[in-house]
Amino acid sequence: MIYPRLLALVFAACVLSSSSAREITTEEIKEKAALGFHLLSFAAGAEPVWKSEEETDALVSKHAHFIDVTDTYEDDLAYKAASFVKELLVVSYPPPSHQREIAPIIGNVSLSTMQGYLTKLTSFNNRYYKAPSGQEASVWIRNTVADVITQYPTSKASVSLYVHPSWLQNSIVAKIPGSVNPNGAVTILGAHMDSIGGGDLMTSRAPGADDDGTGTVNLLEAFRVLMKGEFRPATPVEFHWYALSPLAMYGLSCSYYMCRYSGEEAGLRGSGAIAADYKKNNVQVKSMLQLDMTAYVKPGTQPVIAFMPDYTNANLTEFAGRLVDTYTTAKWVISEPCGYGCSDHASWHNRDYPAILPFEGLFSNINKVIHTPGDTVNVTGFSWSHSLEYAKLAAAFAYELGA
Ligand SMILES: *[C@@H]1O[C@H](CO)[C@@H](O)[C@H](O)[C@H]1NC(C)=O
Ligand SMILES: *[C@@H]1O[C@H](CO)[C@@H](O)[C@H](O)[C@H]1NC(C)=O
Ligand SMILES: *[C@@H]1O[C@H](CO)[C@@H](O)[C@H](O)[C@H]1NC(C)=O
Ligand SMILES: [Zn+2]
């Protein structure tokens, strides 16, 4: 209760303060963007500034904290101004109630299938959002999902590339239609597909095994077992793999605008574009679960699923905690805050959709080799058995909320 209200006040303050600053006009955004400039927000409440493509890449390489607001500046400003007077959404969730149906489905979650997916995913030189290999990885994800759907045609599920006009890599959106209420509020599960290795991001090696190969393959596997188990949700369920988002875990300080980048690794733009789209088209979202890094257990610590307390919905976190207790063998805790919109859930949260981030452990115990060529499955602490629990959690989340 307190948290969303505080947020509304922060938004209001931002909108008010920005009205006294220099106006950035539609024409200016069009012209500058066409020349390859990026509009970057470095702190909540501060006016965003223009940076060239080269300057932006250099900031990404340095893991600077910013959000690219080029595509959403105007929509978000308009939305935030409106939300100042809007009733805040209240969400509550019933206890888990589909144990009988879900148990056999998550019983089919396969470690070797996930390992096979990750081997393929990490074999692309990198999954940078502007690199041809980043685009190839997104097509591979689409094809992998399409192959699963082909095996279960009566599911009526579909998958498509979500094209981002400003860069090469696509996001991927898979949809399982609602059988009772096809236009009902959507349950969304997300992960980001892009990866960065440091240095020259176009060419440097970026296996991105933990960040976010793990979340990506957890969702592929959750999708597969749900299809196999003939999951027919009453309301729509969607799986998203976002292009461009890797700066996330380095602290893109999420301003009131949004984290933007399909590349989570470059400012959450993929998820930002999709969430802005849904908001604009009045799509109701019941819940959003983001998986971003699910394998690393710091040596000497006990494995825990750690829910991020900031930029997330506390009621949905509590609900997902009960899913962890009911459907997995894991323990869960609340992490210390990451302090910024550290992954794509923030793109949804900041647009007033309930979202959560069950992270691989306490934020202070984060895998330190992400965003380097060393982010592989061979890192000491990389735990497949820990990551497996997130695939079960994802399948249970989709089932309980979609059913
Ligand atoms: C959480 O649930 C409680 C009880 O249903 C409700 O009063 C509260 O407003 C909810 N909070 C949010 C952020 O939705
Ligand atoms: C689990 O997998 C087994 C073996 O392929 C299959 O026979 C069974 O129907 C599956 N169960 C569900 C719920 O998908
Ligand atoms: C991990 O280690 C195994 C065994 O030493 C090796 O075969 C494999 O190539 C390594 N994988 C990576 C990604 O480094
Ligand atoms: Zn990430």
PDB file of N, CA, C and O in Angstrom, residues 73-141:
ATOM      1  N   TYR A  73       9.675   8.199 -24.352  1.00  0.00           N
ATOM      2  CA  TYR A  73       9.668   9.448 -23.586  1.00  0.00           C
ATOM      3  C   TYR A  73       8.279  10.091 -23.548  1.00  0.00           C
ATOM      4  O   TYR A  73       7.750  10.405 -22.487  1.00  0.00           O
ATOM      5  N   GLU A  74       7.698  10.235 -24.728  1.00  0.00           N
ATOM      6  CA  GLU A  74       6.423  10.960 -24.792  1.00  0.00           C
ATOM      7  C   GLU A  74       5.269  10.158 -24.201  1.00  0.00           C
ATOM      8  O   GLU A  74       4.487  10.678 -23.418  1.00  0.00           O
ATOM      9  N   ASP A  75       5.181   8.878 -24.597  1.00  0.00           N
ATOM     10  CA  ASP A  75       4.108   8.032 -24.069  1.00  0.00           C
ATOM     11  C   ASP A  75       4.171   7.967 -22.549  1.00  0.00           C
ATOM     12  O   ASP A  75       3.160   8.044 -21.866  1.00  0.00           O
ATOM     13  N   ASP A  76       5.393   7.808 -22.030  1.00  0.00           N
ATOM     14  CA  ASP A  76       5.521   7.649 -20.589  1.00  0.00           C
ATOM     15  C   ASP A  76       5.188   8.932 -19.851  1.00  0.00           C
ATOM     16  O   ASP A  76       4.584   8.913 -18.780  1.00  0.00           O
ATOM     17  N   LEU A  77       5.583  10.047 -20.426  1.00  0.00           N
ATOM     18  CA  LEU A  77       5.278  11.325 -19.800  1.00  0.00           C
ATOM     19  C   LEU A  77       3.765  11.517 -19.727  1.00  0.00           C
ATOM     20  O   LEU A  77       3.221  11.894 -18.696  1.00  0.00           O
ATOM     21  N   ALA A  78       3.103  11.201 -20.830  1.00  0.00           N
ATOM     22  CA  ALA A  78       1.648  11.346 -20.885  1.00  0.00           C
ATOM     23  C   ALA A  78       0.993  10.393 -19.889  1.00  0.00           C
ATOM     24  O   ALA A  78       0.078  10.761 -19.149  1.00  0.00           O
ATOM     25  N   TYR A  79       1.509   9.158 -19.844  1.00  0.00           N
ATOM     26  CA  TYR A  79       0.927   8.171 -18.947  1.00  0.00           C
ATOM     27  C   TYR A  79       1.125   8.567 -17.487  1.00  0.00           C
ATOM     28  O   TYR A  79       0.219   8.488 -16.673  1.00  0.00           O
ATOM     29  N   LYS A  80       2.330   9.017 -17.165  1.00  0.00           N
ATOM     30  CA  LYS A  80       2.600   9.380 -15.778  1.00  0.00           C
ATOM     31  C   LYS A  80       1.755  10.572 -15.355  1.00  0.00           C
ATOM     32  O   LYS A  80       1.276  10.634 -14.230  1.00  0.00           O
ATOM     33  N   ALA A  81       1.576  11.508 -16.241  1.00  0.00           N
ATOM     34  CA  ALA A  81       0.750  12.670 -15.918  1.00  0.00           C
ATOM     35  C   ALA A  81      -0.673  12.220 -15.616  1.00  0.00           C
ATOM     36  O   ALA A  81      -1.292  12.666 -14.659  1.00  0.00           O
ATOM     37  N   ALA A  82      -1.160  11.262 -16.404  1.00  0.00           N
ATOM     38  CA  ALA A  82      -2.517  10.765 -16.197  1.00  0.00           C
ATOM     39  C   ALA A  82      -2.616   9.946 -14.922  1.00  0.00           C
ATOM     40  O   ALA A  82      -3.582  10.040 -14.187  1.00  0.00           O
ATOM     41  N   SER A  83      -1.580   9.158 -14.643  1.00  0.00           N
ATOM     42  CA  SER A  83      -1.659   8.240 -13.488  1.00  0.00           C
ATOM     43  C   SER A  83      -1.633   8.999 -12.166  1.00  0.00           C
ATOM     44  O   SER A  83      -1.962   8.458 -11.126  1.00  0.00           O
ATOM     45  N   PHE A  84      -1.260  10.246 -12.187  1.00  0.00           N
ATOM     46  CA  PHE A  84      -1.230  11.055 -10.967  1.00  0.00           C
ATOM     47  C   PHE A  84      -2.622  11.118 -10.334  1.00  0.00           C
ATOM     48  O   PHE A  84      -2.778  11.084  -9.138  1.00  0.00           O
ATOM     49  N   VAL A  85      -3.635  11.170 -11.170  1.00  0.00           N
ATOM     50  CA  VAL A  85      -4.991  11.286 -10.646  1.00  0.00           C
ATOM     51  C   VAL A  85      -5.726   9.946 -10.668  1.00  0.00           C
ATOM     52  O   VAL A  85      -6.831   9.832 -10.175  1.00  0.00           O
ATOM     53  N   LYS A  86      -5.086   8.922 -11.210  1.00  0.00           N
ATOM     54  CA  LYS A  86      -5.765   7.640 -11.400  1.00  0.00           C
ATOM     55  C   LYS A  86      -5.812   6.827 -10.102  1.00  0.00           C
ATOM     56  O   LYS A  86      -4.901   6.898  -9.294  1.00  0.00           O
ATOM     57  N   GLU A  87      -6.866   6.049  -9.935  1.00  0.00           N
ATOM     58  CA  GLU A  87      -6.938   5.118  -8.811  1.00  0.00           C
ATOM     59  C   GLU A  87      -5.799   4.097  -8.940  1.00  0.00           C
ATOM     60  O   GLU A  87      -5.536   3.614 -10.038  1.00  0.00           O
ATOM     61  N   LEU A  88      -5.152   3.801  -7.834  1.00  0.00           N
ATOM     62  CA  LEU A  88      -4.088   2.802  -7.918  1.00  0.00           C
ATOM     63  C   LEU A  88      -4.701   1.407  -7.944  1.00  0.00           C
ATOM     64  O   LEU A  88      -5.665   1.127  -7.246  1.00  0.00           O
ATOM     65  N   LEU A  89      -4.144   0.553  -8.759  1.00  0.00           N
ATOM     66  CA  LEU A  89      -4.639  -0.801  -8.914  1.00  0.00           C
ATOM     67  C   LEU A  89      -4.388  -1.601  -7.635  1.00  0.00           C
ATOM     68  O   LEU A  89      -3.290  -1.588  -7.095  1.00  0.00           O
ATOM     69  N   VAL A  90      -5.420  -2.272  -7.156  1.00  0.00           N
ATOM     70  CA  VAL A  90      -5.268  -3.140  -5.992  1.00  0.00           C
ATOM     71  C   VAL A  90      -5.325  -4.589  -6.464  1.00  0.00           C
ATOM     72  O   VAL A  90      -6.246  -4.973  -7.169  1.00  0.00           O
ATOM     73  N   VAL A  91      -4.306  -5.347  -6.111  1.00  0.00           N
ATOM     74  CA  VAL A  91      -4.306  -6.739  -6.532  1.00  0.00           C
ATOM     75  C   VAL A  91      -4.155  -7.648  -5.322  1.00  0.00           C
ATOM     76  O   VAL A  91      -3.353  -7.391  -4.440  1.00  0.00           O
ATOM     77  N   SER A  92      -4.950  -8.719  -5.310  1.00  0.00           N
ATOM     78  CA  SER A  92      -4.741  -9.749  -4.298  1.00  0.00           C
ATOM     79  C   SER A  92      -4.922 -11.094  -4.979  1.00  0.00           C
ATOM     80  O   SER A  92      -5.565 -11.191  -6.025  1.00  0.00           O
ATOM     81  N   TYR A  93      -4.312 -12.110  -4.389  1.00  0.00           N
ATOM     82  CA  TYR A  93      -4.283 -13.424  -5.043  1.00  0.00           C
ATOM     83  C   TYR A  93      -4.744 -14.498  -4.075  1.00  0.00           C
ATOM     84  O   TYR A  93      -4.365 -14.477  -2.900  1.00  0.00           O
ATOM     85  N   PRO A  94      -5.548 -15.470  -4.572  1.00  0.00           N
ATOM     86  CA  PRO A  94      -5.971 -16.577  -3.711  1.00  0.00           C
ATOM     87  C   PRO A  94      -4.814 -17.565  -3.513  1.00  0.00           C
ATOM     88  O   PRO A  94      -3.844 -17.517  -4.271  1.00  0.00           O
ATOM     89  N   PRO A  95      -4.935 -18.459  -2.535  1.00  0.00           N
ATOM     90  CA  PRO A  95      -3.866 -19.455  -2.349  1.00  0.00           C
ATOM     91  C   PRO A  95      -3.801 -20.423  -3.539  1.00  0.00           C
ATOM     92  O   PRO A  95      -4.804 -20.589  -4.239  1.00  0.00           O
ATOM     93  N   PRO A  96      -2.648 -21.063  -3.752  1.00  0.00           N
ATOM     94  CA  PRO A  96      -2.520 -22.065  -4.820  1.00  0.00           C
ATOM     95  C   PRO A  96      -3.591 -23.143  -4.664  1.00  0.00           C
ATOM     96  O   PRO A  96      -3.871 -23.571  -3.549  1.00  0.00           O
ATOM     97  N   SER A  97      -4.187 -23.565  -5.786  1.00  0.00           N
ATOM     98  CA  SER A  97      -5.303 -24.514  -5.666  1.00  0.00           C
ATOM     99  C   SER A  97      -5.335 -25.580  -6.764  1.00  0.00           C
ATOM    100  O   SER A  97      -6.337 -26.249  -6.941  1.00  0.00           O
ATOM    101  N   HIS A  98      -4.262 -25.720  -7.525  1.00  0.00           N
ATOM    102  CA  HIS A  98      -4.285 -26.699  -8.624  1.00  0.00           C
ATOM    103  C   HIS A  98      -3.192 -27.751  -8.486  1.00  0.00           C
ATOM    104  O   HIS A  98      -2.619 -28.196  -9.482  1.00  0.00           O
ATOM    105  N   GLN A  99      -2.935 -28.152  -7.240  1.00  0.00           N
ATOM    106  CA  GLN A  99      -1.850 -29.101  -6.986  1.00  0.00           C
ATOM    107  C   GLN A  99      -1.980 -30.369  -7.828  1.00  0.00           C
ATOM    108  O   GLN A  99      -0.995 -30.873  -8.363  1.00  0.00           O
ATOM    109  N   ARG A 100      -3.211 -30.892  -7.929  1.00  0.00           N
ATOM    110  CA  ARG A 100      -3.429 -32.160  -8.606  1.00  0.00           C
ATOM    111  C   ARG A 100      -3.029 -32.084 -10.091  1.00  0.00           C
ATOM    112  O   ARG A 100      -2.407 -32.983 -10.625  1.00  0.00           O
ATOM    113  N   GLU A 101      -3.364 -30.980 -10.731  1.00  0.00           N
ATOM    114  CA  GLU A 101      -3.045 -30.835 -12.161  1.00  0.00           C
ATOM    115  C   GLU A 101      -1.584 -30.434 -12.389  1.00  0.00           C
ATOM    116  O   GLU A 101      -0.968 -30.832 -13.379  1.00  0.00           O
ATOM    117  N   ILE A 102      -1.047 -29.609 -11.487  1.00  0.00           N
ATOM    118  CA  ILE A 102       0.290 -29.047 -11.721  1.00  0.00           C
ATOM    119  C   ILE A 102       1.402 -30.050 -11.403  1.00  0.00           C
ATOM    120  O   ILE A 102       2.421 -30.093 -12.101  1.00  0.00           O
ATOM    121  N   ALA A 103       1.193 -30.875 -10.394  1.00  0.00           N
ATOM    122  CA  ALA A 103       2.259 -31.806  -9.986  1.00  0.00           C
ATOM    123  C   ALA A 103       2.785 -32.656 -11.153  1.00  0.00           C
ATOM    124  O   ALA A 103       4.002 -32.726 -11.370  1.00  0.00           O
ATOM    125  N   PRO A 104       1.898 -33.304 -11.950  1.00  0.00           N
ATOM    126  CA  PRO A 104       2.442 -34.109 -13.060  1.00  0.00           C
ATOM    127  C   PRO A 104       3.113 -33.267 -14.142  1.00  0.00           C
ATOM    128  O   PRO A 104       4.040 -33.737 -14.806  1.00  0.00           O
ATOM    129  N   ILE A 105       2.669 -32.040 -14.302  1.00  0.00           N
ATOM    130  CA  ILE A 105       3.276 -31.179 -15.326  1.00  0.00           C
ATOM    131  C   ILE A 105       4.701 -30.810 -14.916  1.00  0.00           C
ATOM    132  O   ILE A 105       5.653 -30.976 -15.692  1.00  0.00           O
ATOM    133  N   ILE A 106       4.866 -30.343 -13.678  1.00  0.00           N
ATOM    134  CA  ILE A 106       6.230 -29.953 -13.283  1.00  0.00           C
ATOM    135  C   ILE A 106       7.103 -31.180 -13.048  1.00  0.00           C
ATOM    136  O   ILE A 106       8.326 -31.084 -13.100  1.00  0.00           O
ATOM    137  N   GLY A 107       6.444 -32.338 -12.879  1.00  0.00           N
ATOM    138  CA  GLY A 107       7.215 -33.590 -12.804  1.00  0.00           C
ATOM    139  C   GLY A 107       7.922 -33.887 -14.122  1.00  0.00           C
ATOM    140  O   GLY A 107       8.898 -34.631 -14.158  1.00  0.00           O
ATOM    141  N   ASN A 108       7.469 -33.291 -15.201  1.00  0.00           N
ATOM    142  CA  ASN A 108       8.092 -33.513 -16.506  1.00  0.00           C
ATOM    143  C   ASN A 108       9.146 -32.473 -16.867  1.00  0.00           C
ATOM    144  O   ASN A 108       9.724 -32.541 -17.952  1.00  0.00           O
ATOM    145  N   VAL A 109       9.419 -31.513 -15.976  1.00  0.00           N
ATOM    146  CA  VAL A 109      10.502 -30.550 -16.232  1.00  0.00           C
ATOM    147  C   VAL A 109      11.807 -31.339 -16.326  1.00  0.00           C
ATOM    148  O   VAL A 109      12.123 -32.142 -15.450  1.00  0.00           O
ATOM    149  N   SER A 110      12.514 -31.132 -17.429  1.00  0.00           N
ATOM    150  CA  SER A 110      13.693 -31.952 -17.712  1.00  0.00           C
ATOM    151  C   SER A 110      14.970 -31.120 -17.686  1.00  0.00           C
ATOM    152  O   SER A 110      15.101 -30.138 -18.427  1.00  0.00           O
ATOM    153  N   LEU A 111      15.904 -31.552 -16.833  1.00  0.00           N
ATOM    154  CA  LEU A 111      17.190 -30.853 -16.742  1.00  0.00           C
ATOM    155  C   LEU A 111      17.954 -30.969 -18.053  1.00  0.00           C
ATOM    156  O   LEU A 111      18.512 -29.990 -18.552  1.00  0.00           O
ATOM    157  N   SER A 112      17.944 -32.177 -18.651  1.00  0.00           N
ATOM    158  CA  SER A 112      18.756 -32.347 -19.865  1.00  0.00           C
ATOM    159  C   SER A 112      18.186 -31.535 -21.029  1.00  0.00           C
ATOM    160  O   SER A 112      18.942 -31.036 -21.866  1.00  0.00           O
ATOM    161  N   THR A 113      16.875 -31.356 -21.059  1.00  0.00           N
ATOM    162  CA  THR A 113      16.297 -30.510 -22.108  1.00  0.00           C
ATOM    163  C   THR A 113      16.765 -29.061 -21.924  1.00  0.00           C
ATOM    164  O   THR A 113      17.187 -28.408 -22.885  1.00  0.00           O
ATOM    165  N   MET A 114      16.733 -28.579 -20.689  1.00  0.00           N
ATOM    166  CA  MET A 114      17.203 -27.206 -20.435  1.00  0.00           C
ATOM    167  C   MET A 114      18.682 -27.059 -20.766  1.00  0.00           C
ATOM    168  O   MET A 114      19.114 -26.051 -21.314  1.00  0.00           O
ATOM    169  N   GLN A 115      19.467 -28.086 -20.428  1.00  0.00           N
ATOM    170  CA  GLN A 115      20.906 -28.025 -20.720  1.00  0.00           C
ATOM    171  C   GLN A 115      21.154 -27.973 -22.223  1.00  0.00           C
ATOM    172  O   GLN A 115      22.019 -27.236 -22.688  1.00  0.00           O
ATOM    173  N   GLY A 116      20.370 -28.746 -22.957  1.00  0.00           N
ATOM    174  CA  GLY A 116      20.490 -28.721 -24.415  1.00  0.00           C
ATOM    175  C   GLY A 116      20.164 -27.340 -24.972  1.00  0.00           C
ATOM    176  O   GLY A 116      20.871 -26.813 -25.833  1.00  0.00           O
ATOM    177  N   TYR A 117      19.092 -26.742 -24.460  1.00  0.00           N
ATOM    178  CA  TYR A 117      18.724 -25.390 -24.894  1.00  0.00           C
ATOM    179  C   TYR A 117      19.867 -24.413 -24.595  1.00  0.00           C
ATOM    180  O   TYR A 117      20.216 -23.576 -25.423  1.00  0.00           O
ATOM    181  N   LEU A 118      20.440 -24.516 -23.401  1.00  0.00           N
ATOM    182  CA  LEU A 118      21.463 -23.527 -23.021  1.00  0.00           C
ATOM    183  C   LEU A 118      22.751 -23.709 -23.820  1.00  0.00           C
ATOM    184  O   LEU A 118      23.417 -22.725 -24.157  1.00  0.00           O
ATOM    185  N   THR A 119      23.086 -24.971 -24.119  1.00  0.00           N
ATOM    186  CA  THR A 119      24.274 -25.219 -24.946  1.00  0.00           C
ATOM    187  C   THR A 119      24.130 -24.513 -26.282  1.00  0.00           C
ATOM    188  O   THR A 119      25.049 -23.849 -26.765  1.00  0.00           O
ATOM    189  N   LYS A 120      22.946 -24.629 -26.878  1.00  0.00           N
ATOM    190  CA  LYS A 120      22.715 -23.973 -28.158  1.00  0.00           C
ATOM    191  C   LYS A 120      22.764 -22.451 -28.007  1.00  0.00           C
ATOM    192  O   LYS A 120      23.438 -21.756 -28.769  1.00  0.00           O
ATOM    193  N   LEU A 121      22.085 -21.955 -27.005  1.00  0.00           N
ATOM    194  CA  LEU A 121      21.986 -20.501 -26.808  1.00  0.00           C
ATOM    195  C   LEU A 121      23.361 -19.861 -26.585  1.00  0.00           C
ATOM    196  O   LEU A 121      23.647 -18.771 -27.081  1.00  0.00           O
ATOM    197  N   THR A 122      24.212 -20.553 -25.823  1.00  0.00           N
ATOM    198  CA  THR A 122      25.537 -19.985 -25.523  1.00  0.00           C
ATOM    199  C   THR A 122      26.518 -20.209 -26.668  1.00  0.00           C
ATOM    200  O   THR A 122      27.641 -19.713 -26.625  1.00  0.00           O
ATOM    201  N   SER A 123      26.116 -20.965 -27.692  1.00  0.00           N
ATOM    202  CA  SER A 123      27.024 -21.199 -28.814  1.00  0.00           C
ATOM    203  C   SER A 123      27.038 -20.014 -29.789  1.00  0.00           C
ATOM    204  O   SER A 123      27.949 -19.883 -30.595  1.00  0.00           O
ATOM    205  N   PHE A 124      26.053 -19.140 -29.730  1.00  0.00           N
ATOM    206  CA  PHE A 124      26.128 -17.905 -30.523  1.00  0.00           C
ATOM    207  C   PHE A 124      27.261 -17.061 -29.938  1.00  0.00           C
ATOM    208  O   PHE A 124      27.383 -16.974 -28.705  1.00  0.00           O
ATOM    209  N   ASN A 125      28.078 -16.438 -30.810  1.00  0.00           N
ATOM    210  CA  ASN A 125      29.232 -15.685 -30.292  1.00  0.00           C
ATOM    211  C   ASN A 125      28.813 -14.706 -29.198  1.00  0.00           C
ATOM    212  O   ASN A 125      29.421 -14.631 -28.136  1.00  0.00           O
ATOM    213  N   ASN A 126      27.766 -13.960 -29.485  1.00  0.00           N
ATOM    214  CA  ASN A 126      27.112 -13.162 -28.444  1.00  0.00           C
ATOM    215  C   ASN A 126      25.661 -13.006 -28.861  1.00  0.00           C
ATOM    216  O   ASN A 126      25.274 -13.387 -29.975  1.00  0.00           O
ATOM    217  N   ARG A 127      24.858 -12.437 -27.968  1.00  0.00           N
ATOM    218  CA  ARG A 127      23.451 -12.176 -28.300  1.00  0.00           C
ATOM    219  C   ARG A 127      23.188 -10.675 -28.171  1.00  0.00           C
ATOM    220  O   ARG A 127      22.139 -10.246 -27.711  1.00  0.00           O
ATOM    221  N   TYR A 128      24.190  -9.916 -28.589  1.00  0.00           N
ATOM    222  CA  TYR A 128      24.075  -8.466 -28.530  1.00  0.00           C
ATOM    223  C   TYR A 128      22.952  -8.018 -29.465  1.00  0.00           C
ATOM    224  O   TYR A 128      22.812  -8.534 -30.565  1.00  0.00           O
ATOM    225  N   TYR A 129      22.180  -7.025 -29.035  1.00  0.00           N
ATOM    226  CA  TYR A 129      20.953  -6.697 -29.768  1.00  0.00           C
ATOM    227  C   TYR A 129      21.191  -6.106 -31.147  1.00  0.00           C
ATOM    228  O   TYR A 129      20.280  -6.072 -31.964  1.00  0.00           O
ATOM    229  N   LYS A 130      22.418  -5.624 -31.390  1.00  0.00           N
ATOM    230  CA  LYS A 130      22.696  -5.041 -32.707  1.00  0.00           C
ATOM    231  C   LYS A 130      23.491  -5.992 -33.601  1.00  0.00           C
ATOM    232  O   LYS A 130      23.757  -5.678 -34.758  1.00  0.00           O
ATOM    233  N   ALA A 131      23.919  -7.137 -33.045  1.00  0.00           N
ATOM    234  CA  ALA A 131      24.795  -8.046 -33.796  1.00  0.00           C
ATOM    235  C   ALA A 131      23.977  -9.094 -34.551  1.00  0.00           C
ATOM    236  O   ALA A 131      22.929  -9.541 -34.070  1.00  0.00           O
ATOM    237  N   PRO A 132      24.445  -9.503 -35.727  1.00  0.00           N
ATOM    238  CA  PRO A 132      23.744 -10.574 -36.467  1.00  0.00           C
ATOM    239  C   PRO A 132      23.539 -11.823 -35.609  1.00  0.00           C
ATOM    240  O   PRO A 132      22.486 -12.463 -35.679  1.00  0.00           O
ATOM    241  N   SER A 133      24.525 -12.169 -34.772  1.00  0.00           N
ATOM    242  CA  SER A 133      24.357 -13.363 -33.930  1.00  0.00           C
ATOM    243  C   SER A 133      23.249 -13.158 -32.896  1.00  0.00           C
ATOM    244  O   SER A 133      22.591 -14.120 -32.493  1.00  0.00           O
ATOM    245  N   GLY A 134      23.043 -11.908 -32.474  1.00  0.00           N
ATOM    246  CA  GLY A 134      21.942 -11.619 -31.546  1.00  0.00           C
ATOM    247  C   GLY A 134      20.596 -11.841 -32.212  1.00  0.00           C
ATOM    248  O   GLY A 134      19.654 -12.364 -31.604  1.00  0.00           O
ATOM    249  N   GLN A 135      20.534 -11.470 -33.474  1.00  0.00           N
ATOM    250  CA  GLN A 135      19.314 -11.689 -34.242  1.00  0.00           C
ATOM    251  C   GLN A 135      19.109 -13.193 -34.493  1.00  0.00           C
ATOM    252  O   GLN A 135      18.006 -13.722 -34.351  1.00  0.00           O
ATOM    253  N   GLU A 136      20.209 -13.901 -34.832  1.00  0.00           N
ATOM    254  CA  GLU A 136      20.090 -15.349 -35.067  1.00  0.00           C
ATOM    255  C   GLU A 136      19.591 -16.062 -33.813  1.00  0.00           C
ATOM    256  O   GLU A 136      18.792 -17.004 -33.886  1.00  0.00           O
ATOM    257  N   ALA A 137      20.068 -15.614 -32.654  1.00  0.00           N
ATOM    258  CA  ALA A 137      19.621 -16.241 -31.396  1.00  0.00           C
ATOM    259  C   ALA A 137      18.123 -16.035 -31.211  1.00  0.00           C
ATOM    260  O   ALA A 137      17.411 -16.940 -30.767  1.00  0.00           O
ATOM    261  N   SER A 138      17.631 -14.853 -31.558  1.00  0.00           N
ATOM    262  CA  SER A 138      16.193 -14.606 -31.376  1.00  0.00           C
ATOM    263  C   SER A 138      15.377 -15.488 -32.328  1.00  0.00           C
ATOM    264  O   SER A 138      14.320 -15.998 -31.950  1.00  0.00           O
ATOM    265  N   VAL A 139      15.880 -15.699 -33.535  1.00  0.00           N
ATOM    266  CA  VAL A 139      15.177 -16.565 -34.487  1.00  0.00           C
ATOM    267  C   VAL A 139      15.209 -18.022 -33.988  1.00  0.00           C
ATOM    268  O   VAL A 139      14.221 -18.757 -34.099  1.00  0.00           O
ATOM    269  N   TRP A 140      16.349 -18.412 -33.395  1.00  0.00           N
ATOM    270  CA  TRP A 140      16.427 -19.771 -32.841  1.00  0.00           C
ATOM    271  C   TRP A 140      15.382 -19.959 -31.724  1.00  0.00           C
ATOM    272  O   TRP A 140      14.711 -21.004 -31.665  1.00  0.00           O
ATOM    273  N   ILE A 141      15.222 -18.971 -30.886  1.00  0.00           N
ATOM    274  CA  ILE A 141      14.222 -19.084 -29.813  1.00  0.00           C
ATOM    275  C   ILE A 141      12.825 -19.222 -30.424  1.00  0.00           C
ATOM    276  O   ILE A 141      12.043 -20.093 -30.044  1.00  0.00           O
TER     277      ILE A 141
END
